[in-house]
C-alpha cells in the first residue's frame, strides 16, 4: 500500500524529487551556474580563498584581518538593505590547485555569492578560471602580476583586481631610481632577486624602465638565489666581488629580512645604493633588527602616507585586532571590501555577479589610500589606479620609511599604455 | 658558465679569502647537522628523517631564551641542551619502538613528527617569520684578511662548530666511552652482554646527535629567518653530506660538508645557475665510484 505525503503518493513524490535533483544537477553541469545555497538568506556570504599556512601565511592572515575589520564595520553600520555580510575564509596552503578547489567549494557548497581572492599570483590565475565558470563577483586582492588583468585573453567579466600592479611599480621605480642614479652617477648596477617567475619578471620590468629613464645604466651582474633560500652568504660575497654602485632586489618577506641581516654582517649597504621591491611592508621593516637607514623601497603600506586621518584610523583599527601594523595586502583587501560594499549599495543588496560587475566598472571611490582623493576601478581592464605607486627611504624612526615620492598617475598610465601595445595587450 | 669570473676570483687573494670563508660558513653549519645525522645512523642504524625539525626547534628554543634573558650564551645552550633532551625523549618514546623494523615504519614515525613539530611551532610562535637578531657583541664591521671580508659572527660560528666537531671526534675516537659507542655500533648484543646498558647508551647517542642539530639551529637563529618548516632545506643538504662523506663517519661528514660549502661559494662565481646541480652531481659521482661514501664502511 503506497503511503502519501500531503496527498501525493510516496512513489510519485520520490520520483518527482529524484527528477528535480537530476535536472538541477544537469543544469549545473551544463550551464555552469553555481548552486548558491542560501542566496535568498539575509546574510551575504563572501568567500576568501587565501594562504593561511606555510612560509607566506602572513599574506593570508593580514588579508583576512583587514577584511574581517571591514566586514565588522559594515555590519555595525546596518549592512545593505538589512542584509549583513559573513566572511568565509579557506586555506589554499599556497597551492594553485587547492586555491581553485576551495574557491569552487566556497561558491558551490558554502553558498558564497562574492569572492575576495587573497591568493598569491599563481593561485589568482587558477581562481580567475574558476570565476570564468562560476561568474560571481571576484576581486583579486594580492596578485601584482600585470597580465592577470592586462592580458585581454584571460579577461573575465566579473573579475577585478584591487591590488597594486607590477607595471605601475616598475614605471614608478624606474623613474625614482633613475633620478638617484643620475644625481649620484650610479652606472654599475646589479640585481639580487628570487629565482622564480615573479622575481625574474619584476626585476626585468624594473630594469626596463630604469634604462628608459637613464640609458647610462649598465647591469654588470645578476644573482638569483632560490625562493626561500635560508642563507645568502654566497650571493652577498659575490656582490662584494662585483662591486656594483647600486643594486635592485625583488626579494620579499622573510627572505628579504634574512638577506638584509646577513648583508649587514658584511656592511654591504655602506657602499651600495640599495633599491628594494619589498622592503616597504611594515612587518618586514619591524622584523629586521638592524635596519640600515637610507635604503630605497617601493611603498607597500605606511600609516602616514597618504597622510589622511582615514588611513591612520585604518592602521589603528587593524593594529587593535592584529597587534601589528597593516601589510600591503591589508590595505588592498580593505579597499576591495570598500568596492564591494559600494557596489552592493548601488544594487540595493543584489548579489548577481554581472550586476555587481557593471557597478564596479569605472567606480571611483573616496579612499584613505588614494594618492589624491579617489581610487578608480578602471573600466577597460578591471584594475585600480590612483593608489600610492611611490618610493621612499628607510629611517630609524617609526614607521621606518619616509620621504615618499611618486610620479603623476598620468605619466604612469601613458607608459603603461605603451607597454600594453608592445605586449600586444592593446 | 662564468669560468672567467671564477678564474679571476681564484687569482685574487681578496676574492679567494672571502669565498673560502663563505665555504666554511656554509660548510660548518651543515657539518653540525650532518654529523648528528651520521652519528645516529652509525650507532643506532636508523635514519632520523626528523633531524631537520630538530634544527628548527633548536633555533626556536634559542629565540625564546634570547627573548627571555637577553643572553646569547643562554640562547645557544638552550638550543643545544633543549634539543638534546628532546631527542633523548623522542628516542625512548618513539624511535626505540621501530628499531629493527622496516625503514618505511621509521620514515612514517619521523614524518609524523616533522608535521607535529611544524604545527607546534605554528601554534606557539605563529606562522610568520621571526628573527632573533644579532647580539651586540658581534655588531662589528667585518674583519679584513688579505683584502677579503669575514664577519665577526661567522668567525665565532666557524670556531664553535670546529670545537664541537673536534670534541665529538675526540670523544668517539680517543675515549673509553667512545670505544663503547663504536662497539655498540658493531655488536650491540656483545656490548649488552658485558653489562653495559645499551638502552641508555642509545638514548644518549640519539640525544648527542640531536644536540648537534639543535646547536646548528641556535647558531643560525641570529642570521636566518625562523619559520615553521625551516628544517627541510638543511635536511636535504645534510643527506647529501652524509651520503658523500659516508653514513656513520664524522670525519667523512666534515670533509663532505666543506666540499659542499666550497662548491656553493665558488660555484656562485663560476656556475651560478648550476650550483645545486653540481652538489647532486658530486653526490652521484661518489655513489658511482664509492657507494659507501668517502669514508663510510662498505655495506655487505
XYZ file of C-alpha atoms in Angstrom:
726
model
C 0.000 0.000 0.000
C 1.510 3.300 -1.053
C 1.774 5.914 1.639
C 1.104 9.524 0.761
C 2.757 12.798 1.713
C 0.472 15.816 1.612
C -1.869 13.972 -0.658
C 0.825 12.921 -3.161
C 1.580 9.181 -3.351
C 5.013 8.393 -1.849
C 6.389 6.751 -5.002
C 5.281 9.682 -7.123
C 6.801 12.090 -4.621
C 10.139 10.282 -4.607
C 10.139 10.066 -8.397
C 9.460 13.769 -8.675
C 12.146 14.654 -6.140
C 14.695 12.482 -7.916
C 13.809 14.019 -11.280
C 14.122 17.523 -9.863
C 17.503 16.702 -8.367
C 18.680 15.199 -11.644
C 17.511 18.199 -13.638
C 19.208 20.527 -11.156
C 22.452 18.613 -11.327
C 22.234 18.521 -15.125
C 21.587 22.251 -15.316
C 24.548 22.960 -13.053
C 26.819 20.745 -15.093
C 25.737 22.066 -18.458
C 25.325 25.739 -17.750
C 27.977 26.117 -15.125
C 25.636 28.134 -12.970
C 26.601 27.727 -9.337
C 24.380 26.269 -6.743
C 24.268 29.127 -4.298
C 22.974 27.883 -1.006
C 21.073 30.471 0.966
C 21.074 33.016 -1.844
C 17.841 34.396 -0.541
C 19.017 34.397 3.037
C 19.669 37.676 4.796
C 23.361 37.060 5.188
C 25.575 37.677 2.158
C 28.419 35.193 2.298
C 31.749 36.404 0.933
C 34.332 33.698 0.330
C 38.054 34.261 0.755
C 40.499 31.673 -0.568
C 43.925 32.603 0.771
C 47.207 31.300 2.169
C 46.944 30.696 5.898
C 49.803 28.253 6.389
C 53.394 27.898 5.275
C 56.114 30.495 4.791
C 53.844 33.163 3.323
C 50.986 32.737 5.769
C 51.267 36.421 6.633
C 49.757 37.134 3.219
C 46.586 35.352 4.298
C 46.479 36.366 7.933
C 46.947 40.064 7.164
C 44.448 39.920 4.281
C 41.874 38.184 6.439
C 42.309 40.539 9.391
C 41.721 43.585 7.186
C 38.643 42.030 5.566
C 37.253 40.957 8.949
C 37.662 44.505 10.238
C 35.902 45.936 7.184
C 33.022 43.447 7.408
C 32.589 44.164 11.115
C 32.335 47.888 10.439
C 29.944 47.313 7.549
C 27.637 45.122 9.620
C 27.712 47.525 12.547
C 26.588 50.287 10.205
C 23.488 48.221 9.318
C 24.631 46.302 6.235
C 22.808 46.827 2.987
C 19.059 46.693 2.770
C 19.014 44.818 6.072
C 21.454 42.174 4.817
C 24.675 41.539 6.715
C 27.902 40.092 5.368
C 29.641 36.963 6.579
C 33.261 36.326 5.617
C 34.153 32.670 4.975
C 37.887 32.017 4.633
C 39.656 28.876 3.414
C 43.339 27.937 3.414
C 44.733 27.082 -0.010
C 48.176 26.346 1.505
C 49.679 28.360 -1.345
C 48.824 25.701 -3.945
C 47.073 26.850 -7.135
C 45.101 23.583 -7.487
C 43.906 23.913 -3.906
C 43.021 27.593 -4.493
C 40.787 26.568 -7.405
C 39.209 23.769 -5.374
C 38.428 25.865 -2.304
C 37.017 28.628 -4.490
C 34.633 26.155 -6.126
C 33.708 24.810 -2.699
C 33.116 28.302 -1.339
C 30.687 29.062 -4.165
C 29.028 25.698 -4.643
C 28.945 24.303 -1.122
C 29.272 27.264 1.231
C 26.900 29.498 -0.691
C 29.313 32.379 -1.156
C 27.969 34.975 -3.560
C 31.123 37.072 -3.816
C 34.791 36.021 -3.792
C 37.707 38.006 -2.407
C 40.672 36.197 -3.906
C 43.534 36.826 -1.473
C 45.885 34.432 -3.215
C 49.408 34.961 -4.477
C 49.691 35.257 -8.271
C 49.863 31.559 -9.119
C 46.676 30.955 -7.136
C 44.943 34.005 -8.601
C 45.302 32.744 -12.149
C 43.651 29.493 -11.031
C 40.843 31.374 -9.258
C 40.323 33.513 -12.381
C 39.465 30.364 -14.349
C 37.007 29.227 -11.688
C 35.272 32.599 -11.883
C 35.027 32.196 -15.646
C 32.937 29.059 -14.980
C 31.055 30.326 -11.927
C 30.587 34.017 -12.665
C 30.157 35.537 -9.227
C 31.860 38.839 -8.476
C 35.552 38.297 -7.694
C 38.158 40.760 -6.537
C 41.805 39.687 -6.676
C 43.480 41.427 -3.768
C 47.084 40.216 -3.645
C 48.319 39.351 -7.136
C 50.549 42.040 -8.612
C 51.258 40.196 -11.857
C 50.308 42.650 -14.584
C 48.998 40.136 -17.096
C 46.214 38.979 -14.751
C 44.156 41.981 -15.798
C 46.212 43.448 -18.651
C 46.020 40.434 -20.959
C 42.633 40.532 -22.747
C 42.882 36.803 -23.486
C 42.299 35.943 -19.840
C 39.770 38.693 -19.138
C 36.731 37.614 -17.104
C 33.726 39.925 -16.966
C 33.091 39.579 -13.240
C 36.734 39.537 -12.092
C 38.612 42.640 -10.915
C 41.906 43.468 -9.236
C 42.091 45.587 -6.103
C 45.867 45.428 -5.766
C 48.944 47.253 -6.962
C 50.174 46.163 -10.369
C 53.732 45.245 -11.301
C 53.936 47.507 -14.323
C 52.816 50.544 -12.299
C 55.528 49.891 -9.715
C 58.093 49.328 -12.456
C 57.379 52.708 -14.041
C 57.419 54.454 -10.665
C 60.557 52.569 -9.606
C 62.390 53.251 -12.843
C 61.658 56.947 -12.638
C 62.577 57.182 -8.948
C 65.790 55.156 -9.270
C 66.910 56.977 -12.399
C 66.679 60.325 -10.611
C 69.059 58.998 -7.961
C 71.341 57.258 -10.449
C 71.689 60.480 -12.435
C 72.348 62.654 -9.390
C 74.831 60.212 -7.805
C 76.355 58.911 -11.043
C 75.333 55.294 -10.361
C 76.206 53.481 -13.569
C 77.160 49.958 -12.410
C 74.026 48.111 -11.299
C 73.428 44.620 -10.057
C 70.302 42.670 -9.080
C 69.608 40.009 -6.474
C 66.121 38.552 -6.852
C 64.436 35.222 -6.152
C 64.708 32.672 -8.928
C 61.077 32.199 -9.934
C 58.578 33.860 -12.258
C 57.706 36.845 -10.071
C 61.334 37.582 -9.151
C 62.527 37.485 -12.739
C 59.546 39.407 -14.220
C 59.604 42.075 -11.528
C 63.351 42.606 -11.928
C 63.149 42.750 -15.725
C 60.345 45.342 -15.596
C 62.232 47.499 -13.084
C 65.404 47.425 -15.201
C 63.454 48.136 -18.380
C 62.110 51.414 -17.015
C 65.333 52.310 -15.216
C 67.116 52.149 -18.577
C 64.356 54.105 -20.304
C 64.756 56.946 -17.816
C 68.549 56.641 -17.540
C 70.147 54.990 -20.583
C 73.621 55.247 -18.988
C 72.842 52.480 -16.528
C 74.727 49.225 -17.075
C 73.699 45.947 -15.424
C 77.032 44.300 -14.602
C 75.712 41.116 -12.991
C 72.602 39.409 -11.672
C 72.322 36.793 -8.911
C 69.271 34.583 -8.490
C 69.010 32.933 -5.079
C 66.372 30.245 -4.736
C 62.978 31.155 -3.316
C 63.018 30.600 0.481
C 66.789 30.117 0.469
C 67.896 30.297 4.125
C 71.422 31.583 3.563
C 72.545 34.315 1.167
C 76.239 34.402 2.064
C 77.356 33.087 -1.330
C 75.258 35.755 -3.091
C 76.403 38.542 -0.789
C 80.081 37.734 -1.214
C 79.584 37.626 -4.963
C 78.049 41.108 -4.818
C 81.083 42.224 -2.825
C 83.365 40.891 -5.562
C 81.433 42.515 -8.412
C 81.384 45.863 -6.561
C 78.297 47.456 -8.112
C 77.368 51.033 -7.237
C 73.670 50.244 -6.934
C 71.506 47.198 -6.580
C 67.863 46.233 -7.063
C 66.252 43.314 -5.264
C 62.816 41.754 -5.644
C 63.328 39.623 -2.516
C 60.398 39.890 -0.146
C 59.090 38.711 3.234
C 61.303 36.518 5.387
C 63.802 36.075 2.558
C 64.398 39.821 2.413
C 64.735 40.006 6.210
C 67.420 37.299 6.164
C 69.199 38.910 3.202
C 69.419 42.312 4.885
C 70.550 40.917 8.237
C 73.212 38.792 6.558
C 74.279 41.713 4.352
C 74.685 43.872 7.469
C 77.388 41.491 8.668
C 79.413 42.445 5.592
C 78.493 46.160 5.822
C 77.166 45.690 2.280
C 74.995 48.796 2.282
C 77.843 51.152 3.204
C 78.994 51.365 -0.402
C 75.974 50.238 -2.406
C 72.783 52.207 -3.012
C 70.033 49.677 -2.469
C 66.575 49.596 -4.062
C 64.016 47.089 -2.855
C 60.716 45.929 -4.256
C 59.527 44.517 -0.937
C 61.069 46.320 1.984
C 58.226 48.784 2.500
C 55.944 46.253 4.198
C 55.764 47.132 7.925
C 56.167 43.519 9.190
C 59.373 43.234 7.142
C 60.658 46.550 8.429
C 59.976 45.612 12.041
C 61.347 42.060 11.716
C 64.752 43.411 10.676
C 66.641 44.002 13.908
C 69.292 46.281 12.404
C 67.533 48.191 9.655
C 70.048 50.385 7.825
C 68.849 53.923 7.146
C 68.848 55.218 3.590
C 67.670 52.098 1.740
C 65.206 52.855 -1.052
C 61.965 50.928 -1.163
C 58.722 50.816 -3.022
C 55.660 51.825 -0.976
C 53.853 48.824 0.433
C 51.966 50.397 3.310
C 52.544 53.334 5.617
C 50.129 54.854 8.085
C 51.415 58.351 7.303
C 51.290 58.022 3.517
C 48.891 59.109 2.225
C 48.750 61.363 5.248
C 45.000 61.204 5.843
C 43.021 60.669 9.065
C 41.198 57.735 7.427
C 44.485 55.958 6.746
C 45.670 56.403 10.334
C 42.282 55.250 11.636
C 42.589 52.125 9.494
C 46.066 51.423 10.893
C 44.810 51.893 14.464
C 41.793 49.657 13.928
C 43.877 46.983 12.255
C 46.511 47.159 14.971
C 43.744 46.662 17.517
C 42.870 43.225 16.194
C 46.103 42.052 14.558
C 48.546 43.580 17.079
C 50.812 44.753 14.288
C 50.906 47.315 11.506
C 48.918 46.538 8.338
C 50.688 44.987 5.375
C 50.431 45.831 1.704
C 47.864 43.037 1.436
C 45.863 44.525 4.319
C 45.091 47.830 2.645
C 44.398 46.121 -0.671
C 41.823 43.857 0.982
C 40.328 46.746 2.910
C 39.962 48.621 -0.366
C 38.387 45.586 -2.047
C 35.788 45.464 0.726
C 35.016 49.141 0.160
C 34.453 48.472 -3.543
C 32.186 45.513 -2.763
C 30.163 47.425 -0.163
C 29.644 50.348 -2.512
C 28.592 48.042 -5.349
C 26.135 46.262 -3.045
C 24.660 49.583 -2.003
C 24.205 50.568 -5.619
C 22.491 47.270 -6.476
C 20.430 47.522 -3.306
C 21.855 44.268 -1.984
C 21.536 42.326 -5.226
C 24.481 39.913 -5.437
C 24.262 38.686 -9.016
C 27.776 38.782 -10.487
C 27.113 40.773 -13.653
C 25.004 43.355 -11.799
C 27.766 43.994 -9.280
C 30.399 43.986 -12.022
C 28.594 46.638 -14.027
C 28.562 48.857 -10.932
C 32.240 48.274 -10.255
C 33.390 49.146 -13.770
C 34.829 52.635 -13.623
C 33.807 53.108 -9.989
C 35.762 55.976 -8.397
C 35.891 55.583 -4.663
C 36.822 58.093 -1.992
C 39.562 56.238 -0.180
C 42.089 56.983 2.559
C 44.596 55.040 0.450
C 44.217 57.289 -2.613
C 47.178 59.484 -3.510
C 44.737 62.258 -4.290
C 41.030 61.785 -3.482
C 39.883 58.725 -5.303
C 40.972 55.279 -6.363
C 39.329 54.209 -9.603
C 38.498 50.697 -10.768
C 39.430 51.194 -14.374
C 36.656 50.244 -16.770
C 38.901 48.982 -19.572
C 40.915 46.346 -17.714
C 39.305 45.974 -14.266
C 42.298 47.151 -12.257
C 42.839 50.041 -9.869
C 44.643 53.321 -10.461
C 45.243 56.264 -8.160
C 46.836 54.243 -5.329
C 50.300 55.065 -3.918
C 52.801 53.944 -6.580
C 55.520 55.641 -4.587
C 59.056 55.101 -3.338
C 60.610 56.183 -0.051
C 63.708 55.842 2.103
C 64.193 53.799 5.277
C 64.798 55.603 8.562
C 65.316 54.590 12.172
C 62.098 56.302 13.239
C 58.660 54.614 13.205
C 57.139 53.781 10.720
C 60.641 53.350 9.291
C 60.049 54.675 5.754
C 59.749 58.357 4.905
C 60.137 60.941 2.136
C 57.796 59.215 -0.288
C 57.841 60.462 -3.837
C 55.511 59.331 -6.588
C 55.254 60.114 -10.294
C 51.993 61.555 -11.578
C 49.465 58.860 -12.467
C 49.060 60.439 -15.911
C 52.705 59.568 -16.640
C 52.334 56.011 -15.291
C 49.230 55.462 -17.415
C 50.897 56.803 -20.541
C 53.898 54.495 -20.161
C 51.624 51.606 -19.216
C 49.624 52.039 -22.417
C 52.850 51.966 -24.468
C 53.860 48.788 -22.597
C 50.466 47.239 -23.379
C 50.932 47.951 -27.071
C 54.402 46.394 -27.011
C 52.991 43.320 -25.282
C 50.061 43.060 -27.682
C 47.554 43.694 -24.910
C 46.086 46.810 -26.524
C 79.029 29.306 -17.046
C 81.211 32.182 -15.878
C 84.536 30.403 -15.691
C 86.430 33.610 -16.409
C 84.957 35.144 -13.253
C 85.881 32.017 -11.308
C 89.453 32.110 -12.586
C 89.619 35.817 -11.765
C 88.425 35.102 -8.242
C 90.926 32.319 -7.683
C 93.772 34.537 -8.813
C 92.718 37.373 -6.485
C 93.699 36.920 -2.848
C 90.829 39.057 -1.517
C 88.231 37.140 -3.510
C 89.739 33.765 -2.636
C 89.778 34.613 1.093
C 86.169 35.832 1.036
C 84.919 32.812 -0.912
C 86.865 30.277 1.190
C 85.390 31.852 4.324
C 81.947 31.643 2.687
C 82.552 27.952 2.069
C 83.496 27.481 5.712
C 80.408 29.385 6.910
C 78.057 27.248 4.847
C 80.010 24.061 5.425
C 80.491 24.206 9.190
C 76.807 24.728 9.956
C 75.991 21.914 7.593
C 78.611 19.757 9.282
C 76.959 20.175 12.677
C 73.609 18.969 11.358
C 75.038 16.211 9.159
C 77.383 14.862 11.842
C 74.403 14.377 14.172
C 72.540 12.554 11.440
C 75.594 10.453 10.713
C 76.258 9.662 14.376
C 72.709 8.435 14.925
C 72.823 6.282 11.826
C 76.296 4.957 12.584
C 75.423 3.751 16.085
C 71.692 3.116 16.043
C 71.308 2.166 12.400
C 68.262 4.403 11.924
C 67.892 7.407 9.651
C 66.393 10.275 11.579
C 64.305 11.970 8.911
C 63.075 14.411 11.570
C 66.602 15.763 12.036
C 65.802 18.964 10.131
C 62.934 19.607 12.541
C 65.381 19.294 15.447
C 67.456 22.031 13.798
C 64.269 24.112 13.613
C 63.310 23.683 17.264
C 66.915 24.435 18.270
C 66.533 27.791 16.545
C 63.188 28.451 18.237
C 64.500 27.413 21.673
C 67.384 29.854 21.229
C 64.986 32.549 20.052
C 62.790 32.120 23.157
C 65.730 32.046 25.549
C 67.188 35.187 23.965
C 63.831 36.956 24.231
C 63.531 35.997 27.881
C 67.088 36.522 29.111
C 68.797 38.713 26.501
C 71.766 36.369 26.900
C 73.246 34.899 23.742
C 75.161 32.259 25.718
C 71.952 31.026 27.315
C 70.277 31.089 23.916
C 72.912 28.754 22.434
C 72.826 26.475 25.469
C 69.029 26.325 25.399
C 69.032 25.394 21.732
C 71.682 22.707 22.187
C 70.601 21.172 25.501
C 66.874 21.609 24.922
C 67.013 19.677 21.666
C 69.408 17.131 23.191
C 66.894 16.339 25.940
C 64.033 16.376 23.465
C 65.972 13.969 21.240
C 66.501 11.529 24.110
C 62.803 11.585 24.952
C 61.942 11.136 21.283
C 64.251 8.141 21.040
C 62.899 6.464 24.171
C 59.229 7.066 23.497
C 59.036 6.623 19.740
C 62.134 5.679 17.770
C 63.054 2.794 20.069
C 59.750 1.186 19.135
C 60.739 0.912 15.490
C 64.331 -0.346 15.799
C 64.804 -3.282 13.506
C 61.512 -2.612 11.781
C 61.021 -1.762 8.141
C 62.632 1.545 7.116
C 59.211 2.717 5.959
C 57.948 2.446 9.533
C 60.855 4.607 10.733
C 60.107 7.058 7.953
C 56.459 7.172 8.983
C 57.284 7.953 12.631
C 59.763 10.662 11.628
C 57.450 12.204 9.054
C 54.657 12.335 11.604
C 56.963 14.250 13.910
C 58.006 16.643 11.154
C 54.334 17.584 10.770
C 53.658 17.650 14.513
C 56.686 19.838 15.270
C 55.889 22.225 12.414
C 52.353 22.615 13.731
C 53.539 23.012 17.322
C 55.847 25.823 16.227
C 52.983 27.399 14.315
C 50.725 27.262 17.363
C 53.332 28.583 19.788
C 55.095 31.175 17.639
C 52.710 31.836 14.764
C 53.138 31.135 11.078
C 55.044 34.366 10.399
C 58.813 34.564 10.171
C 60.832 35.552 13.217
C 64.373 36.799 13.608
C 66.377 36.589 16.809
C 68.666 39.491 15.976
C 72.426 39.801 16.157
C 73.879 40.062 19.680
C 75.508 43.443 20.271
C 78.905 41.762 20.783
C 79.005 40.859 17.116
C 77.645 44.114 15.725
C 81.067 44.973 14.323
C 82.402 45.699 10.853
C 83.736 42.562 9.149
C 87.386 41.573 9.621
C 89.623 42.209 6.640
C 92.129 39.482 5.866
C 94.263 39.901 2.739
C 91.598 42.213 1.376
C 88.814 39.667 1.953
C 85.881 40.154 4.330
C 84.876 37.855 7.185
C 82.157 38.980 9.613
C 82.958 38.520 13.294
C 79.860 36.430 13.955
C 80.846 33.988 11.255
C 84.331 33.658 12.775
C 82.606 32.769 16.050
C 80.237 30.357 14.320
C 83.039 28.575 12.469
C 85.064 28.394 15.707
C 82.214 26.931 17.769
C 81.384 24.405 15.061
C 85.025 23.370 14.788
C 85.343 22.949 18.576
C 82.133 20.922 18.780
C 83.286 18.765 15.880
C 86.713 18.243 17.469
C 85.221 17.307 20.850
C 82.883 14.892 19.126
C 85.710 13.273 17.198
C 87.964 13.043 20.266
C 85.089 11.658 22.313
C 84.368 8.935 19.768
C 87.925 8.119 18.717
C 90.026 8.614 21.839
C 87.964 7.879 24.937
C 86.793 4.683 26.617
C 83.223 5.837 26.230
C 83.850 6.325 22.532
C 85.110 2.752 22.302
C 81.868 1.543 23.878
C 79.844 3.576 21.386
C 81.832 2.198 18.477
C 81.490 -1.320 19.837
C 77.734 -0.858 20.233
C 77.567 0.261 16.616
C 79.185 -3.032 15.504
C 77.832 -5.534 18.005
C 75.262 -4.225 20.474
C 74.474 -7.732 21.805
C 78.061 -8.234 22.907
C 78.177 -4.780 24.494
C 74.981 -5.592 26.378
C 76.437 -8.935 27.484
C 79.353 -7.051 29.041
C 76.918 -5.341 31.395
C 76.632 -2.034 29.612
C 73.141 -0.551 29.497
C 72.666 -0.251 25.735
C 69.201 1.263 26.135
C 70.700 4.204 27.960
C 73.608 4.324 25.542
C 71.278 4.526 22.548
C 69.240 7.282 24.151
C 72.419 9.203 24.959
C 73.810 8.881 21.438
C 70.490 9.954 19.953
C 70.495 12.890 22.369
C 74.024 13.934 21.318
C 73.086 13.669 17.644
C 70.000 15.787 18.262
C 72.041 18.269 20.275
C 74.285 18.850 17.272
C 71.238 19.763 15.172
C 69.953 21.998 17.980
C 73.330 23.742 18.231
C 73.288 24.421 14.496
C 69.762 25.829 14.764
C 70.739 28.072 17.668
C 73.810 29.354 15.807
C 71.695 30.049 12.724
C 68.977 31.903 14.654
C 70.644 35.359 14.613
C 71.197 35.302 10.858
C 68.394 33.242 9.350
C 64.650 33.816 9.487
C 62.785 31.351 11.634
C 59.701 29.792 10.093
C 57.793 26.556 10.562
C 59.306 24.074 8.124
C 62.706 25.746 8.028
C 64.418 22.412 8.666
C 63.547 20.912 5.323
C 66.194 22.595 3.174
C 69.028 21.845 5.589
C 67.840 18.236 5.914
C 68.211 17.720 2.181
C 71.715 19.179 2.140
C 72.613 17.146 5.238
C 71.612 13.962 3.462
C 73.844 14.930 0.551
C 76.693 15.471 3.018
C 76.171 12.148 4.787
C 75.934 10.265 1.515
C 79.133 11.875 0.198
C 81.007 11.552 3.492
C 79.762 8.053 4.244
C 76.910 7.179 6.579
C 78.223 6.922 10.113
C 81.522 8.744 9.563
C 82.029 12.014 11.452
C 85.268 12.845 9.611
C 83.576 11.993 6.334
C 80.732 14.369 7.211
C 83.286 17.095 7.931
C 85.071 16.676 4.600
C 81.809 16.439 2.652
C 80.331 19.498 4.376
C 83.376 21.571 3.473
C 83.225 20.245 -0.073
C 79.583 21.311 -0.369
C 80.321 24.688 1.247
C 83.167 25.418 -1.144
C 81.120 24.205 -4.113
C 78.399 26.658 -3.174
C 80.744 29.598 -2.613
C 82.947 29.186 -5.682
C 80.028 27.857 -7.703
C 78.193 31.135 -7.241
C 81.144 32.782 -9.025
C 81.759 30.244 -11.791
C 78.481 28.420 -12.473
C 75.742 30.300 -10.592
C 72.866 28.565 -12.369
C 74.226 25.091 -11.703
C 75.261 25.213 -8.049
C 72.545 22.840 -6.821
C 73.071 20.609 -9.821
C 76.778 20.450 -9.047
C 76.089 19.321 -5.451
C 73.912 16.480 -6.666
C 76.469 15.757 -9.394
C 79.196 15.287 -6.774
C 76.889 13.023 -4.794
C 76.128 10.939 -7.887
C 79.820 10.660 -8.703
C 80.647 9.446 -5.197
C 77.811 6.934 -5.308
C 79.138 5.539 -8.586
C 82.809 5.437 -7.618
C 82.482 4.603 -3.909
C 78.915 3.724 -2.963
C 79.687 3.663 0.774
C 80.808 7.310 0.660
C 84.277 8.836 1.007
C 84.932 7.435 4.487
C 81.968 5.165 5.075
C 82.205 1.477 5.915
C 81.335 -0.782 2.994
C 77.898 -2.315 3.423
C 77.781 -6.041 2.781
